[in-house]
């Protein structure tokens, strides 16, 4: 029987739409991804290994990891604290708080770097004071950490807030009524409930922390070997026409992105993170 | 033993059953102020301290205006492309089943997970005259790399997930009863789409566009490689800020940043207002 | 005249309908009554063209419409959750079916406006035309849905548990109102419900369904007083089921068909007595077993006390035999 249901398109239309969507995605999304790996391996695996295994690249990798290891935990703590405050209590100004948390998202990365230069730079608000005490923030690692923390600020909170709002307070109130204190309640009741959302937020936070370019570019001073993160190193190599080198380091970051995507898929599929509604 | 009423006196919020408000709220507020609010305030403080004349001279110079036109224009164009194709992708992902759908759905988030600089050099490699795609387009006279078209391509890449992820849940929640009702009343599939489905997802589409647009205006890493960065022609506003910084022209950088932020803010407010108006009409 | 002939439908491995045959006369108000999973909604949707059967035909006045899409069958459909277009006003909702007609069949703007307003008057919602569905109550929304379905001048009106999402009081009011509307318009109507009270109150004939089969078709009186199968007897109205001593038969007795006698009846130990509307409801246990019995006694009689023993005798009953598969009726 060749009838089409009333709520869907005929087979031909469906196939055409699917084909068009896939073509668009392949062209705009898949091709660049493939290009990264293809260019990195263009001169063989040896050249790839050399590009990654030199002191500057290794320093960039180390710095990137260091930045992530500092900023991600900080924002996890903040994210959890903020989500707890927002979803378990009622107080005036709650929606204002939520909007403020989203602020770093709406600001250009370059501006995110600029504000720290204006605050801590040599000619900035606190510049003279810092110079007096011989503290370097801009053009040094602390500046990069600050800018990264700013940029990745909302990620964990944004994942946890809707999740915890949906879960409500019932479990926690039950725990408290049975005599648990705050920490016990959080550790034994809340945390198990939110762990997959938390993990996903951490993954996103980390991906962004390691991959941030614009903000870090502004505050770092691009000092090779000292204040170069991996994305910045990619830029330097590219501008020097060392394409294989640039793409080699880039491919490491692309691998990280792929891991993040795979992890997200797994989390979503197993734990229905984003409640994607009814299926047709 | 304090009574309920005595506990409420002098409290600015309802007393709560769960513990930890003081700690978590205080921590959040402190962190927020230190990391976000104070740094952001610096921009406005500095702008305010500049004096109107200087501000306008730098913030609205010819070069700056060209940069704004480019940044806002390409972001809008890319946003429109993403609105159309993002809707298509969301539709296909929600409504149809096909092999590899999970992979495709994960792929949509690639621009979100991939560092901008990586995307930037990859796109440039593709669209340069000697690139995989550029080599076919160049003889046809279509130049992508080092032109505004290249910027649009880059912004389409990074903006796509915003549209798709905004539309998907709304489309999924639409439910088939409304479409069946439309069919029983004699509407063709096309009529059902244009009169019933599209208006219902309009607000979500607009939100997706707004997010993609906002991201596109401020985008740096994925654009600066492919754009060529010629002042007055392919210099985006964020790059102009960086250039000013490299010349220690802090005033200039601040002025341009302020103009950008205020303009983006105004546009987002407009879009928010449009959405609230349409939501109010529909009585939610 | 609507004829459903030998309709079969499976969803994957699940058999939803087995060889359904049904005739619906012009102007009839038919109820499809049954528990969830009985197939009643599936049958309704197949008649509408929202589902397609695996085998069998649907005939409208002798013409096979099985291959026609829902929009071509000229049926009006009312959904349980209204399915109103939330971004359109009430009057735009009602006029929708007329607005989407092909140019040559479409009335003028003015005519559409008049029709829509007339329909709103018919469903007693005049003056609310400019509102949005979100601003209406549940009962009002359902009336808009009805007006919208009637706007296309359907030959057949199909309603899928139309009052299921409404409060009890609103449900009762709308029931009465729908009955009046049908009397006035005489439109052939089929509606699906799991509420037997509703079916018995509204329908000219009731089709009782279970597990994809029709158990019985009859007037409300027939269904209630002369149930053809044990399922019908049990599903419609309240029933006490007593296994007979020979082991192959079961007695079905309604609570109000049990008499309390002085002598010569079966003894029942009274557990609980309470007022239920105009009667005493007596709950007791049949002596010598765990069998629970429910008896309705007119309220003007004296009610027994819990702990007392009474003797009962059936005034009317129906005997069903255990069928060949050993299924107890």
mmCIF file of C-alpha atoms in Angstrom, chain A residues 5-9 14 17-18 20-22 24-25 27-33 35-36 38 74-75 77-78 81-82 84-85 88-92 97 100 103-104 108-111 114-119 123 125 149-150 153 172-173 176 182-183 200 211 213-214 218 234-235 238 247 250 253-254 257 261 264-265 269 276-278 280, chain B residues 12-13 16-21 23-25 27-28 31-32 35-37 39-40 42-43 46 85 88-89 91-92 95-96 98 102 104 106-111 113-118 121-127 132-133 153 156-157 160 165 168 172-173 176 179-180 183 189 218 220-221 224-225 238 241-242 245 250 253-254 257 261:
data_model
loop_
_atom_site.group_PDB
_atom_site.id
_atom_site.type_symbol
_atom_site.label_atom_id
_atom_site.label_comp_id
_atom_site.label_asym_id
_atom_site.label_seq_id
_atom_site.Cartn_x
_atom_site.Cartn_y
_atom_site.Cartn_z
ATOM 1 C CA UNK A 5 0.604 9.307 6.479
ATOM 2 C CA UNK A 6 -1.027 12.652 6.960
ATOM 3 C CA UNK A 7 1.718 14.003 9.152
ATOM 4 C CA UNK A 8 4.730 13.404 6.994
ATOM 5 C CA UNK A 9 5.999 14.075 3.524
ATOM 6 C CA UNK A 14 11.864 13.047 2.566
ATOM 7 C CA UNK A 17 15.407 16.894 2.287
ATOM 8 C CA UNK A 18 17.680 14.394 3.986
ATOM 9 C CA UNK A 20 20.122 18.347 1.117
ATOM 10 C CA UNK A 21 20.726 18.502 4.869
ATOM 11 C CA UNK A 22 23.514 15.939 4.715
ATOM 12 C CA UNK A 24 25.105 20.981 3.640
ATOM 13 C CA UNK A 25 26.610 19.410 6.746
ATOM 14 C CA UNK A 27 30.260 20.638 2.941
ATOM 15 C CA UNK A 28 30.340 23.102 5.778
ATOM 16 C CA UNK A 29 31.213 20.936 8.770
ATOM 17 C CA UNK A 30 32.804 17.681 7.750
ATOM 18 C CA UNK A 31 35.140 18.999 5.101
ATOM 19 C CA UNK A 32 37.007 21.409 7.383
ATOM 20 C CA UNK A 33 37.420 18.646 9.947
ATOM 21 C CA UNK A 35 41.098 19.056 6.052
ATOM 22 C CA UNK A 36 42.760 19.450 9.451
ATOM 23 C CA UNK A 38 44.686 15.669 5.932
ATOM 24 C CA UNK A 74 37.420 26.719 39.681
ATOM 25 C CA UNK A 75 34.415 27.010 37.434
ATOM 26 C CA UNK A 77 33.002 24.888 42.137
ATOM 27 C CA UNK A 78 31.384 28.121 41.064
ATOM 28 C CA UNK A 81 27.522 26.761 44.065
ATOM 29 C CA UNK A 82 25.545 28.977 41.727
ATOM 30 C CA UNK A 84 22.566 25.172 44.201
ATOM 31 C CA UNK A 85 21.774 28.735 45.219
ATOM 32 C CA UNK A 88 17.100 25.197 45.725
ATOM 33 C CA UNK A 89 16.086 28.580 47.061
ATOM 34 C CA UNK A 90 13.861 31.464 46.103
ATOM 35 C CA UNK A 91 15.116 34.993 46.381
ATOM 36 C CA UNK A 92 14.558 38.268 44.584
ATOM 37 C CA UNK A 97 21.640 36.471 38.499
ATOM 38 C CA UNK A 100 24.595 37.885 34.628
ATOM 39 C CA UNK A 103 27.257 37.530 30.273
ATOM 40 C CA UNK A 104 30.606 36.095 29.197
ATOM 41 C CA UNK A 108 33.339 38.905 22.046
ATOM 42 C CA UNK A 109 36.422 36.870 23.032
ATOM 43 C CA UNK A 110 38.611 39.799 22.095
ATOM 44 C CA UNK A 111 36.660 42.060 24.409
ATOM 45 C CA UNK A 114 40.592 43.523 26.515
ATOM 46 C CA UNK A 115 38.875 43.997 29.854
ATOM 47 C CA UNK A 116 41.671 42.247 31.691
ATOM 48 C CA UNK A 117 44.269 44.294 29.843
ATOM 49 C CA UNK A 118 42.415 47.413 30.886
ATOM 50 C CA UNK A 119 42.366 46.224 34.456
ATOM 51 C CA UNK A 123 48.650 51.120 31.507
ATOM 52 C CA UNK A 125 43.698 50.560 36.264
ATOM 53 C CA UNK A 149 38.119 31.561 33.650
ATOM 54 C CA UNK A 150 36.025 34.472 32.406
ATOM 55 C CA UNK A 153 32.557 30.873 33.470
ATOM 56 C CA UNK A 172 17.099 17.134 49.211
ATOM 57 C CA UNK A 173 14.227 18.044 51.491
ATOM 58 C CA UNK A 176 17.311 17.028 55.424
ATOM 59 C CA UNK A 182 24.238 20.319 53.855
ATOM 60 C CA UNK A 183 27.382 18.541 52.743
ATOM 61 C CA UNK A 200 28.915 17.154 30.222
ATOM 62 C CA UNK A 211 40.646 25.842 22.700
ATOM 63 C CA UNK A 213 41.895 31.767 21.106
ATOM 64 C CA UNK A 214 40.682 35.362 20.928
ATOM 65 C CA UNK A 218 44.965 39.478 23.618
ATOM 66 C CA UNK A 234 48.854 27.114 15.775
ATOM 67 C CA UNK A 235 48.502 30.746 14.763
ATOM 68 C CA UNK A 238 50.522 29.265 10.341
ATOM 69 C CA UNK A 247 47.872 21.591 11.306
ATOM 70 C CA UNK A 250 45.638 21.775 15.355
ATOM 71 C CA UNK A 253 42.926 20.000 19.364
ATOM 72 C CA UNK A 254 40.585 18.533 16.774
ATOM 73 C CA UNK A 257 36.927 18.091 20.022
ATOM 74 C CA UNK A 261 31.546 15.061 20.833
ATOM 75 C CA UNK A 264 28.445 13.929 24.611
ATOM 76 C CA UNK A 265 26.725 11.449 22.307
ATOM 77 C CA UNK A 269 22.086 8.452 24.424
ATOM 78 C CA UNK A 276 14.583 15.900 23.069
ATOM 79 C CA UNK A 277 10.810 15.485 23.220
ATOM 80 C CA UNK A 278 8.515 13.187 21.348
ATOM 81 C CA UNK A 280 7.378 11.123 15.193
ATOM 82 C CA UNK B 12 14.674 39.641 52.304
ATOM 83 C CA UNK B 13 13.690 36.180 51.173
ATOM 84 C CA UNK B 16 14.436 27.879 53.500
ATOM 85 C CA UNK B 17 14.446 24.294 54.543
ATOM 86 C CA UNK B 18 17.642 23.371 52.776
ATOM 87 C CA UNK B 19 20.987 24.527 54.133
ATOM 88 C CA UNK B 20 23.799 26.240 52.358
ATOM 89 C CA UNK B 21 22.178 29.348 50.949
ATOM 90 C CA UNK B 23 27.609 29.854 51.400
ATOM 91 C CA UNK B 24 26.554 29.156 47.861
ATOM 92 C CA UNK B 25 24.925 32.484 47.179
ATOM 93 C CA UNK B 27 30.369 32.375 46.780
ATOM 94 C CA UNK B 28 28.503 32.777 43.514
ATOM 95 C CA UNK B 31 33.008 35.006 42.028
ATOM 96 C CA UNK B 32 30.597 36.667 39.621
ATOM 97 C CA UNK B 35 35.532 37.614 37.440
ATOM 98 C CA UNK B 36 32.736 39.119 35.396
ATOM 99 C CA UNK B 37 31.282 42.323 36.705
ATOM 100 C CA UNK B 39 36.294 43.514 34.537
ATOM 101 C CA UNK B 40 33.289 44.394 32.400
ATOM 102 C CA UNK B 42 36.298 48.653 33.432
ATOM 103 C CA UNK B 43 35.315 49.071 29.820
ATOM 104 C CA UNK B 46 37.255 53.875 30.653
ATOM 105 C CA UNK B 85 19.781 25.398 6.633
ATOM 106 C CA UNK B 88 16.427 22.036 7.418
ATOM 107 C CA UNK B 89 18.927 20.114 9.525
ATOM 108 C CA UNK B 91 13.736 19.106 10.627
ATOM 109 C CA UNK B 92 15.586 16.162 9.196
ATOM 110 C CA UNK B 95 11.311 14.019 11.787
ATOM 111 C CA UNK B 96 13.130 11.427 9.794
ATOM 112 C CA UNK B 98 18.110 7.352 8.531
ATOM 113 C CA UNK B 102 23.360 9.740 15.779
ATOM 114 C CA UNK B 104 25.121 13.430 12.192
ATOM 115 C CA UNK B 106 26.904 14.801 17.090
ATOM 116 C CA UNK B 107 28.528 16.416 14.065
ATOM 117 C CA UNK B 108 26.210 19.397 14.375
ATOM 118 C CA UNK B 109 27.955 20.310 17.616
ATOM 119 C CA UNK B 110 31.417 20.267 16.033
ATOM 120 C CA UNK B 111 31.662 24.058 15.686
ATOM 121 C CA UNK B 113 33.582 21.946 20.409
ATOM 122 C CA UNK B 114 36.303 22.777 17.900
ATOM 123 C CA UNK B 115 38.739 25.562 18.838
ATOM 124 C CA UNK B 116 38.163 28.611 16.681
ATOM 125 C CA UNK B 117 41.748 28.839 15.464
ATOM 126 C CA UNK B 118 41.620 25.264 14.206
ATOM 127 C CA UNK B 121 43.048 27.573 9.406
ATOM 128 C CA UNK B 122 41.030 24.627 8.105
ATOM 129 C CA UNK B 123 38.559 26.893 6.334
ATOM 130 C CA UNK B 124 41.351 28.964 4.869
ATOM 131 C CA UNK B 125 43.063 25.858 3.581
ATOM 132 C CA UNK B 126 39.824 24.796 1.905
ATOM 133 C CA UNK B 127 38.885 28.070 0.264
ATOM 134 C CA UNK B 132 40.279 21.799 -2.095
ATOM 135 C CA UNK B 133 37.239 23.942 -2.826
ATOM 136 C CA UNK B 153 31.458 31.009 5.245
ATOM 137 C CA UNK B 156 28.058 29.934 8.888
ATOM 138 C CA UNK B 157 30.310 27.226 10.278
ATOM 139 C CA UNK B 160 24.984 26.513 12.751
ATOM 140 C CA UNK B 165 19.794 23.293 18.891
ATOM 141 C CA UNK B 168 15.125 21.001 17.639
ATOM 142 C CA UNK B 172 10.080 17.796 18.746
ATOM 143 C CA UNK B 173 7.558 19.075 21.275
ATOM 144 C CA UNK B 176 1.474 15.484 15.801
ATOM 145 C CA UNK B 179 -0.605 18.580 12.183
ATOM 146 C CA UNK B 180 -3.286 15.907 12.036
ATOM 147 C CA UNK B 183 -4.732 17.575 7.609
ATOM 148 C CA UNK B 189 1.406 19.241 3.586
ATOM 149 C CA UNK B 218 32.282 38.962 18.078
ATOM 150 C CA UNK B 220 37.717 36.250 16.034
ATOM 151 C CA UNK B 221 39.680 33.036 15.730
ATOM 152 C CA UNK B 224 41.000 36.236 10.955
ATOM 153 C CA UNK B 225 42.748 33.597 8.890
ATOM 154 C CA UNK B 238 37.358 42.455 16.844
ATOM 155 C CA UNK B 241 40.391 46.179 18.542
ATOM 156 C CA UNK B 242 43.429 43.892 18.606
ATOM 157 C CA UNK B 245 45.849 47.225 21.390
ATOM 158 C CA UNK B 250 43.865 51.684 24.589
ATOM 159 C CA UNK B 253 40.311 49.738 21.543
ATOM 160 C CA UNK B 254 37.948 50.598 24.380
ATOM 161 C CA UNK B 257 34.636 47.582 22.072
ATOM 162 C CA UNK B 261 28.845 45.832 22.899
#
